[in-house]
């Protein structure tokens, strides 16, 4: 059976068919890498072409963007911008505006400083007048009294007494002032005439309480009114930047008031004696800095230089300041007061 020619022919035919299929499969396997290489090369070529297109597209967009900005800047036309670009430009504009504001502020401050310096150099002419006390000056007097810690609790009552004591007192004002501003004042209140007033009683108590023992009996005699010539509390106040010449004239006017009141006393001998002061007691506002006593008003320091004796005590603290408040009690005779007036005149004349 195996030697049958027909069977052999069929076997040979099947073998040839198998060999042909093997050869075909081999050819297909050999052809597949080439197609893969071709496809990969095509992909690379496509990707490179696509990358080239992207790069070219980016360059074109950049050039086109710059040209649009130049055109918009040259033409000055307001074109619609992307949101992100508008935000960025807005930020830049705010920064630029802020810088401009800072410069303008500096410029303004420079201008202001120049103006201030010019204003400082420009004299301001003010015509001050010295007049008698009156009811319209109440608030101005109270303001000055309230600025001194030792007088704060009784500022209203003291303002009333200063107005009532029209014979010995003067006020610094200006012509035709509708507000009746008080730039300064000075007055002497008789310790005996006003001994029933609470404010005078409290001032006496403060002075006696803090007076040194070696001077207490002397001060008690002065404040009791048992002296040959009466004693008075000298009270004055003013704006601290008032010209020195005006300060001197203020005290001069007070001396003239006392002399005129003694000569023209309408109440007879008793009134004349009550106005002829022999001793003055000042309660001068001061501060203590690094152990040094600093007078609020420089003229009080001049008076202290001619005093019979002085002493200090701590005054109530003023709200809003860290400085230690002190009250300096200055006790001087009429002779010492007149000598201090000469010292004040010489000081102002320098």
C-alpha positions as a LaTeX table, in Angstrom:
\begin{tabular}{lrrr}
\hline
Residue & $x$ (\AA) & $y$ (\AA) & $z$ (\AA) \\
\hline
Unk1 & 0.00 & 0.00 & 0.00 \\
Unk2 & 2.85 & 2.32 & 0.80 \\
Unk3 & 4.38 & 1.65 & $-2.59$ \\
Unk4 & 1.19 & 2.62 & $-4.40$ \\
Unk5 & 2.10 & 5.31 & $-6.98$ \\
Unk6 & $-1.15$ & 7.22 & $-6.37$ \\
Unk7 & $-0.55$ & 7.37 & $-2.64$ \\
Unk8 & 3.04 & 8.57 & $-3.14$ \\
Unk9 & 1.89 & 11.27 & $-5.54$ \\
Unk10 & $-0.64$ & 12.52 & $-2.99$ \\
Unk11 & 1.96 & 12.55 & $-0.23$ \\
Unk12 & 4.39 & 14.44 & $-2.41$ \\
Unk13 & 1.66 & 16.89 & $-3.29$ \\
Unk14 & 0.87 & 17.50 & 0.41 \\
Unk15 & 4.55 & 17.94 & 1.22 \\
Unk16 & 4.94 & 20.50 & $-1.54$ \\
Unk17 & 1.86 & 22.29 & $-0.30$ \\
Unk18 & 3.24 & 22.40 & 3.24 \\
Unk19 & 6.63 & 23.60 & 2.00 \\
Unk20 & 4.91 & 26.35 & 0.01 \\
Unk21 & 2.93 & 27.46 & 3.07 \\
Unk22 & 6.13 & 27.51 & 5.14 \\
Unk23 & 7.90 & 29.59 & 2.52 \\
Unk24 & 4.94 & 31.97 & 2.35 \\
Unk25 & 4.87 & 32.37 & 6.10 \\
Unk26 & 8.59 & 33.06 & 6.13 \\
Unk27 & 8.16 & 35.71 & 3.46 \\
Unk28 & 5.39 & 37.32 & 5.51 \\
Unk29 & 7.58 & 37.31 & 8.64 \\
Unk30 & 10.45 & 38.89 & 6.70 \\
Unk31 & 8.14 & 41.49 & 5.25 \\
Unk32 & 6.60 & 42.51 & 8.65 \\
Unk33 & 9.76 & 44.24 & 10.13 \\
Unk34 & 10.15 & 46.27 & 6.95 \\
Unk35 & 6.54 & 47.40 & 7.15 \\
Unk36 & 7.05 & 48.21 & 10.87 \\
Unk37 & 10.16 & 50.24 & 10.06 \\
Unk38 & 8.31 & 51.98 & 7.26 \\
Unk39 & 5.35 & 52.74 & 9.53 \\
Unk40 & 7.65 & 54.00 & 12.32 \\
Unk41 & 9.56 & 56.14 & 9.88 \\
Unk42 & 6.30 & 57.45 & 8.55 \\
Unk43 & 5.15 & 58.20 & 12.12 \\
Unk44 & 8.45 & 59.94 & 12.90 \\
Unk45 & 8.21 & 61.87 & 9.72 \\
Unk46 & 4.63 & 62.84 & 10.50 \\
Unk47 & 5.47 & 63.82 & 14.07 \\
Unk48 & 8.45 & 65.85 & 12.91 \\
Unk49 & 6.29 & 67.55 & 10.34 \\
Unk50 & 3.65 & 68.19 & 13.01 \\
Unk51 & 6.32 & 69.59 & 15.38 \\
Unk52 & 7.62 & 71.79 & 12.63 \\
Unk53 & 4.11 & 73.00 & 12.06 \\
Unk54 & 3.68 & 73.74 & 15.79 \\
Unk55 & 6.93 & 75.61 & 15.99 \\
Unk56 & 6.14 & 77.61 & 12.92 \\
Unk57 & 2.68 & 78.26 & 14.24 \\
Unk58 & 4.11 & 79.53 & 17.55 \\
Unk59 & 6.52 & 81.82 & 15.78 \\
Unk60 & 3.81 & 83.17 & 13.58 \\
Unk61 & 1.57 & 83.78 & 16.56 \\
Unk62 & 4.35 & 85.58 & 18.40 \\
Unk63 & 5.12 & 87.78 & 15.46 \\
Unk64 & 1.47 & 88.42 & 14.89 \\
Unk65 & 1.00 & 89.28 & 18.60 \\
Unk66 & 3.89 & 91.76 & 18.62 \\
Unk67 & 2.71 & 93.39 & 15.46 \\
Unk68 & $-0.77$ & 93.76 & 16.97 \\
Unk69 & 0.69 & 95.39 & 20.08 \\
Unk70 & 2.77 & 97.75 & 17.98 \\
Unk71 & $-0.21$ & 98.58 & 15.82 \\
Unk72 & $-2.40$ & 99.11 & 18.87 \\
Unk73 & 0.26 & 101.27 & 20.52 \\
Unk74 & 0.86 & 103.29 & 17.35 \\
Unk75 & $-2.75$ & 103.70 & 16.44 \\
Unk76 & $-3.89$ & 104.13 & 20.04 \\
Unk77 & $-6.99$ & 102.08 & 19.33 \\
Unk78 & $-8.73$ & 100.20 & 22.13 \\
Unk79 & $-9.03$ & 96.61 & 20.94 \\
Unk80 & $-10.57$ & 93.70 & 22.75 \\
Unk81 & $-7.89$ & 91.83 & 24.69 \\
Unk82 & $-7.93$ & 88.35 & 26.16 \\
Unk83 & $-8.98$ & 88.17 & 29.79 \\
Unk84 & $-5.58$ & 87.05 & 31.04 \\
Unk85 & $-3.84$ & 89.82 & 29.17 \\
Unk86 & $-6.23$ & 92.46 & 30.46 \\
Unk87 & $-5.67$ & 91.30 & 34.03 \\
Unk88 & $-1.92$ & 91.45 & 33.62 \\
Unk89 & $-2.09$ & 94.88 & 32.11 \\
Unk90 & $-4.39$ & 96.02 & 34.88 \\
Unk91 & $-1.87$ & 94.85 & 37.47 \\
Unk92 & 0.89 & 96.68 & 35.67 \\
Unk93 & $-1.26$ & 99.76 & 35.50 \\
Unk94 & $-1.96$ & 99.63 & 39.22 \\
Unk95 & 1.73 & 99.32 & 39.97 \\
Unk96 & 2.48 & 102.19 & 37.68 \\
Unk97 & $-0.27$ & 104.27 & 39.23 \\
Unk98 & 1.01 & 103.43 & 42.69 \\
Unk99 & 4.48 & 104.56 & 41.79 \\
Unk100 & 3.09 & 107.72 & 40.33 \\
Unk101 & 1.06 & 108.33 & 43.45 \\
Unk102 & 4.13 & 107.86 & 45.60 \\
Unk103 & 6.10 & 110.31 & 43.53 \\
Unk104 & 3.28 & 112.76 & 43.49 \\
Unk105 & 3.00 & 112.35 & 47.25 \\
Unk106 & 6.67 & 113.07 & 47.64 \\
Unk107 & 6.35 & 116.00 & 45.32 \\
Unk108 & 3.36 & 117.18 & 47.29 \\
Unk109 & 5.20 & 116.73 & 50.56 \\
Unk110 & 8.15 & 118.64 & 49.14 \\
Unk111 & 5.80 & 121.37 & 48.02 \\
Unk112 & 4.12 & 121.34 & 51.42 \\
Unk113 & 7.47 & 121.52 & 53.18 \\
Unk114 & 8.45 & 124.41 & 50.92 \\
Unk115 & 5.14 & 126.07 & 51.63 \\
Unk116 & 5.55 & 125.43 & 55.35 \\
Unk117 & 9.03 & 126.89 & 55.32 \\
Unk118 & 7.77 & 129.90 & 53.43 \\
Unk119 & 4.88 & 130.26 & 55.84 \\
Unk120 & 7.26 & 130.00 & 58.78 \\
Unk121 & 9.34 & 132.79 & 57.33 \\
Unk122 & 6.30 & 134.94 & 56.59 \\
Unk123 & 5.44 & 137.15 & 59.57 \\
Unk124 & 1.85 & 137.09 & 60.76 \\
Unk125 & 0.64 & 140.45 & 61.94 \\
Unk126 & $-1.85$ & 140.24 & 64.79 \\
Unk127 & $-3.12$ & 143.22 & 66.77 \\
Unk128 & $-3.53$ & 142.11 & 70.38 \\
Unk129 & $-5.58$ & 144.13 & 72.82 \\
Unk130 & $-5.53$ & 144.14 & 76.63 \\
Unk131 & $-8.95$ & 144.52 & 78.12 \\
Unk132 & $-10.93$ & 143.98 & 81.30 \\
Unk133 & $-12.51$ & 140.63 & 82.07 \\
Unk134 & $-16.13$ & 140.04 & 81.08 \\
Unk135 & $-18.69$ & 137.23 & 80.90 \\
Unk136 & $-17.95$ & 136.53 & 77.23 \\
Unk137 & $-14.45$ & 135.39 & 78.18 \\
Unk138 & $-15.69$ & 132.64 & 80.50 \\
Unk139 & $-15.03$ & 129.68 & 78.18 \\
Unk140 & $-11.64$ & 131.00 & 77.13 \\
Unk141 & $-10.60$ & 131.52 & 80.74 \\
Unk142 & $-11.86$ & 128.09 & 81.74 \\
Unk143 & $-9.91$ & 126.49 & 78.90 \\
Unk144 & $-6.62$ & 127.98 & 80.15 \\
Unk145 & $-7.37$ & 127.09 & 83.76 \\
Unk146 & $-8.34$ & 123.54 & 82.84 \\
Unk147 & $-5.01$ & 123.06 & 81.06 \\
Unk148 & $-3.24$ & 123.38 & 84.44 \\
Unk149 & $-3.65$ & 120.16 & 86.48 \\
Unk150 & $-3.85$ & 121.84 & 89.88 \\
Unk151 & $-6.74$ & 124.06 & 88.73 \\
Unk152 & $-8.70$ & 121.47 & 86.74 \\
Unk153 & $-11.21$ & 120.52 & 89.48 \\
Unk154 & $-12.14$ & 124.17 & 90.02 \\
Unk155 & $-11.66$ & 125.68 & 86.56 \\
Unk156 & $-15.25$ & 126.92 & 86.24 \\
Unk157 & $-15.37$ & 128.47 & 89.71 \\
Unk158 & $-12.01$ & 130.16 & 89.23 \\
Unk159 & $-13.09$ & 131.51 & 85.83 \\
Unk160 & $-16.10$ & 133.10 & 87.53 \\
Unk161 & $-13.89$ & 134.70 & 90.19 \\
Unk162 & $-11.47$ & 136.08 & 87.60 \\
Unk163 & $-14.41$ & 137.67 & 85.76 \\
Unk164 & $-15.80$ & 139.08 & 89.01 \\
Unk165 & $-12.40$ & 140.47 & 89.99 \\
Unk166 & $-12.53$ & 143.07 & 87.24 \\
Unk167 & $-10.41$ & 145.65 & 89.11 \\
Unk168 & $-7.24$ & 143.55 & 89.12 \\
Unk169 & $-7.18$ & 141.45 & 85.99 \\
Unk170 & $-6.53$ & 141.68 & 82.28 \\
Unk171 & $-7.23$ & 139.55 & 79.20 \\
Unk172 & $-5.36$ & 139.31 & 75.90 \\
Unk173 & $-7.69$ & 139.33 & 72.91 \\
Unk174 & $-7.93$ & 140.68 & 69.36 \\
Unk175 & $-9.95$ & 143.45 & 67.77 \\
Unk176 & $-13.49$ & 142.62 & 66.65 \\
Unk177 & $-13.22$ & 138.93 & 67.56 \\
Unk178 & $-16.74$ & 137.48 & 67.35 \\
Unk179 & $-15.67$ & 134.38 & 69.31 \\
Unk180 & $-14.05$ & 136.32 & 72.17 \\
Unk181 & $-10.96$ & 134.12 & 72.13 \\
Unk182 & $-8.65$ & 134.43 & 75.12 \\
Unk183 & $-4.96$ & 134.28 & 74.17 \\
Unk184 & $-3.84$ & 134.94 & 77.74 \\
Unk185 & $-4.93$ & 136.37 & 81.08 \\
Unk186 & $-3.60$ & 137.41 & 84.46 \\
Unk187 & $-5.36$ & 138.13 & 87.75 \\
Unk188 & $-4.76$ & 138.36 & 91.51 \\
Unk189 & $-7.44$ & 136.96 & 93.84 \\
Unk190 & $-7.44$ & 138.24 & 97.42 \\
Unk191 & $-7.25$ & 135.28 & 99.82 \\
Unk192 & $-9.41$ & 137.14 & 102.37 \\
Unk193 & $-12.03$ & 138.63 & 100.04 \\
Unk194 & $-12.76$ & 135.21 & 98.50 \\
Unk195 & $-12.06$ & 133.09 & 101.57 \\
Unk196 & $-15.58$ & 131.63 & 101.50 \\
Unk197 & $-15.14$ & 130.27 & 98.00 \\
Unk198 & $-14.53$ & 126.52 & 97.87 \\
Unk199 & $-11.88$ & 126.79 & 95.18 \\
Unk200 & $-9.83$ & 129.27 & 97.27 \\
Unk201 & $-10.16$ & 127.08 & 100.35 \\
Unk202 & $-8.94$ & 124.02 & 98.41 \\
Unk203 & $-5.97$ & 125.93 & 97.05 \\
Unk204 & $-5.00$ & 126.99 & 100.58 \\
Unk205 & $-5.26$ & 123.40 & 101.82 \\
Unk206 & $-3.04$ & 122.09 & 99.02 \\
Unk207 & $-0.37$ & 124.67 & 99.71 \\
Unk208 & $-0.36$ & 124.11 & 103.47 \\
Unk209 & $-0.45$ & 120.34 & 103.13 \\
Unk210 & 2.73 & 120.18 & 101.05 \\
Unk211 & 4.57 & 123.14 & 102.55 \\
Unk212 & 7.84 & 122.23 & 104.33 \\
Unk213 & 7.60 & 122.36 & 108.11 \\
Unk214 & 10.16 & 125.15 & 108.42 \\
Unk215 & 7.97 & 127.37 & 106.23 \\
Unk216 & 4.51 & 126.23 & 107.24 \\
Unk217 & 3.88 & 128.80 & 110.01 \\
Unk218 & 4.98 & 131.60 & 107.70 \\
Unk219 & 2.68 & 130.41 & 104.93 \\
Unk220 & $-0.22$ & 130.00 & 107.35 \\
Unk221 & 0.16 & 133.66 & 108.33 \\
Unk222 & 0.23 & 134.74 & 104.68 \\
Unk223 & $-2.88$ & 132.77 & 103.70 \\
Unk224 & $-4.82$ & 133.73 & 106.84 \\
Unk225 & $-5.10$ & 137.35 & 105.78 \\
Unk226 & $-3.65$ & 138.61 & 109.07 \\
Unk227 & $-0.71$ & 140.32 & 107.42 \\
Unk228 & $-0.35$ & 144.10 & 107.31 \\
Unk229 & $-0.90$ & 144.03 & 103.58 \\
Unk230 & $-3.12$ & 141.38 & 102.01 \\
Unk231 & $-1.94$ & 138.34 & 100.10 \\
Unk232 & $-3.34$ & 137.18 & 96.83 \\
Unk233 & $-3.22$ & 134.14 & 94.56 \\
Unk234 & $-1.62$ & 135.27 & 91.31 \\
Unk235 & $-3.14$ & 133.23 & 88.51 \\
Unk236 & $-2.16$ & 133.57 & 84.88 \\
Unk237 & $-2.17$ & 131.51 & 81.73 \\
Unk238 & $-1.66$ & 131.92 & 78.02 \\
Unk239 & $-0.88$ & 130.17 & 74.81 \\
Unk240 & 2.66 & 128.85 & 75.05 \\
Unk241 & 3.66 & 130.26 & 71.65 \\
Unk242 & 2.59 & 133.79 & 72.49 \\
Unk243 & 5.40 & 136.26 & 71.68 \\
Unk244 & 7.71 & 137.08 & 74.58 \\
Unk245 & 7.00 & 140.77 & 74.29 \\
Unk246 & 3.29 & 140.15 & 74.77 \\
Unk247 & 4.03 & 138.08 & 77.87 \\
Unk248 & 5.95 & 140.94 & 79.40 \\
Unk249 & 3.20 & 143.43 & 78.54 \\
Unk250 & 0.62 & 141.11 & 80.12 \\
Unk251 & 2.39 & 141.30 & 83.48 \\
Unk252 & 2.93 & 145.02 & 83.06 \\
Unk253 & $-0.79$ & 145.49 & 82.57 \\
Unk254 & $-1.46$ & 143.54 & 85.75 \\
Unk255 & 0.85 & 145.85 & 87.70 \\
Unk256 & $-0.90$ & 148.89 & 86.19 \\
Unk257 & $-4.27$ & 147.39 & 87.16 \\
Unk258 & $-3.18$ & 146.99 & 90.77 \\
Unk259 & $-1.77$ & 150.51 & 90.95 \\
Unk260 & $-4.86$ & 152.02 & 89.31 \\
Unk261 & $-7.23$ & 150.04 & 91.59 \\
Unk262 & $-5.45$ & 151.29 & 94.71 \\
Unk263 & $-5.60$ & 154.89 & 93.56 \\
Unk264 & $-9.20$ & 154.79 & 92.32 \\
Unk265 & $-10.86$ & 152.48 & 94.84 \\
Unk266 & $-14.55$ & 153.34 & 94.91 \\
Unk267 & $-15.31$ & 151.37 & 98.06 \\
Unk268 & $-13.30$ & 153.58 & 100.37 \\
Unk269 & $-10.30$ & 152.73 & 102.52 \\
Unk270 & $-11.21$ & 149.07 & 103.05 \\
Unk271 & $-11.34$ & 148.37 & 99.33 \\
Unk272 & $-8.13$ & 150.26 & 98.74 \\
Unk273 & $-6.32$ & 148.17 & 101.37 \\
Unk274 & $-7.73$ & 144.94 & 99.94 \\
Unk275 & $-6.19$ & 145.75 & 96.58 \\
Unk276 & $-2.78$ & 146.84 & 97.87 \\
Unk277 & $-1.16$ & 143.41 & 97.81 \\
Unk278 & 2.00 & 142.82 & 99.80 \\
Unk279 & 2.49 & 139.08 & 99.09 \\
Unk280 & 1.80 & 136.96 & 96.01 \\
Unk281 & 1.36 & 133.18 & 95.91 \\
Unk282 & 1.71 & 131.42 & 92.56 \\
Unk283 & 0.86 & 127.78 & 91.91 \\
Unk284 & 2.95 & 127.30 & 88.78 \\
Unk285 & 2.42 & 124.24 & 86.55 \\
Unk286 & 5.62 & 122.27 & 85.90 \\
Unk287 & 6.91 & 118.91 & 84.77 \\
Unk288 & 9.82 & 116.91 & 86.12 \\
Unk289 & 12.12 & 115.35 & 83.51 \\
Unk290 & 15.22 & 113.39 & 84.57 \\
Unk291 & 15.12 & 115.07 & 87.98 \\
Unk292 & 14.93 & 118.60 & 86.54 \\
Unk293 & 11.99 & 120.91 & 87.16 \\
Unk294 & 10.67 & 122.48 & 83.95 \\
Unk295 & 8.21 & 125.36 & 84.19 \\
Unk296 & 5.38 & 125.47 & 81.69 \\
Unk297 & 5.66 & 129.28 & 81.54 \\
Unk298 & 9.16 & 130.75 & 81.53 \\
Unk299 & 8.01 & 133.85 & 83.44 \\
Unk300 & 7.14 & 131.66 & 86.44 \\
Unk301 & 10.79 & 130.64 & 86.60 \\
Unk302 & 11.73 & 134.33 & 86.62 \\
Unk303 & 9.34 & 134.91 & 89.52 \\
Unk304 & 10.77 & 131.91 & 91.36 \\
Unk305 & 14.19 & 133.51 & 91.16 \\
Unk306 & 12.92 & 136.44 & 93.24 \\
Unk307 & 10.76 & 134.45 & 95.65 \\
Unk308 & 11.04 & 134.35 & 99.43 \\
Unk309 & 10.73 & 130.59 & 99.20 \\
Unk310 & 9.39 & 127.88 & 96.89 \\
Unk311 & 8.38 & 124.26 & 97.24 \\
Unk312 & 6.92 & 121.60 & 94.97 \\
Unk313 & 4.40 & 118.80 & 95.18 \\
Unk314 & 3.08 & 116.24 & 92.73 \\
Unk315 & 0.08 & 117.44 & 90.74 \\
Unk316 & $-2.67$ & 115.21 & 89.34 \\
Unk317 & $-1.67$ & 113.31 & 86.23 \\
Unk318 & $-2.86$ & 114.74 & 82.93 \\
Unk319 & $-4.67$ & 112.33 & 80.62 \\
Unk320 & $-2.70$ & 111.55 & 77.46 \\
Unk321 & 0.76 & 112.46 & 78.75 \\
Unk322 & 3.47 & 110.39 & 80.41 \\
Unk323 & 5.30 & 113.37 & 81.91 \\
Unk324 & 5.28 & 113.74 & 85.68 \\
Unk325 & 3.14 & 116.76 & 86.59 \\
Unk326 & 4.38 & 119.00 & 89.39 \\
Unk327 & 3.07 & 122.18 & 91.01 \\
Unk328 & 5.65 & 124.71 & 92.16 \\
Unk329 & 4.38 & 127.06 & 94.87 \\
Unk330 & 6.12 & 130.44 & 94.64 \\
Unk331 & 5.79 & 132.89 & 97.53 \\
Unk332 & 7.16 & 136.38 & 96.88 \\
Unk333 & 6.70 & 139.85 & 98.29 \\
Unk334 & 5.66 & 142.92 & 96.36 \\
Unk335 & 9.28 & 144.01 & 96.25 \\
Unk336 & 10.34 & 140.65 & 94.86 \\
Unk337 & 7.58 & 140.85 & 92.27 \\
Unk338 & 8.70 & 144.25 & 91.02 \\
Unk339 & 12.30 & 143.03 & 90.83 \\
Unk340 & 11.15 & 140.01 & 88.84 \\
Unk341 & 9.35 & 142.36 & 86.45 \\
Unk342 & 12.65 & 144.10 & 85.72 \\
Unk343 & 14.34 & 140.75 & 85.18 \\
Unk344 & 11.57 & 139.78 & 82.78 \\
Unk345 & 11.97 & 143.03 & 80.85 \\
Unk346 & 15.71 & 142.48 & 80.48 \\
Unk347 & 15.17 & 138.89 & 79.41 \\
Unk348 & 12.70 & 139.87 & 76.69 \\
Unk349 & 14.94 & 142.70 & 75.47 \\
Unk350 & 17.86 & 140.34 & 74.72 \\
\hline
\end{tabular}
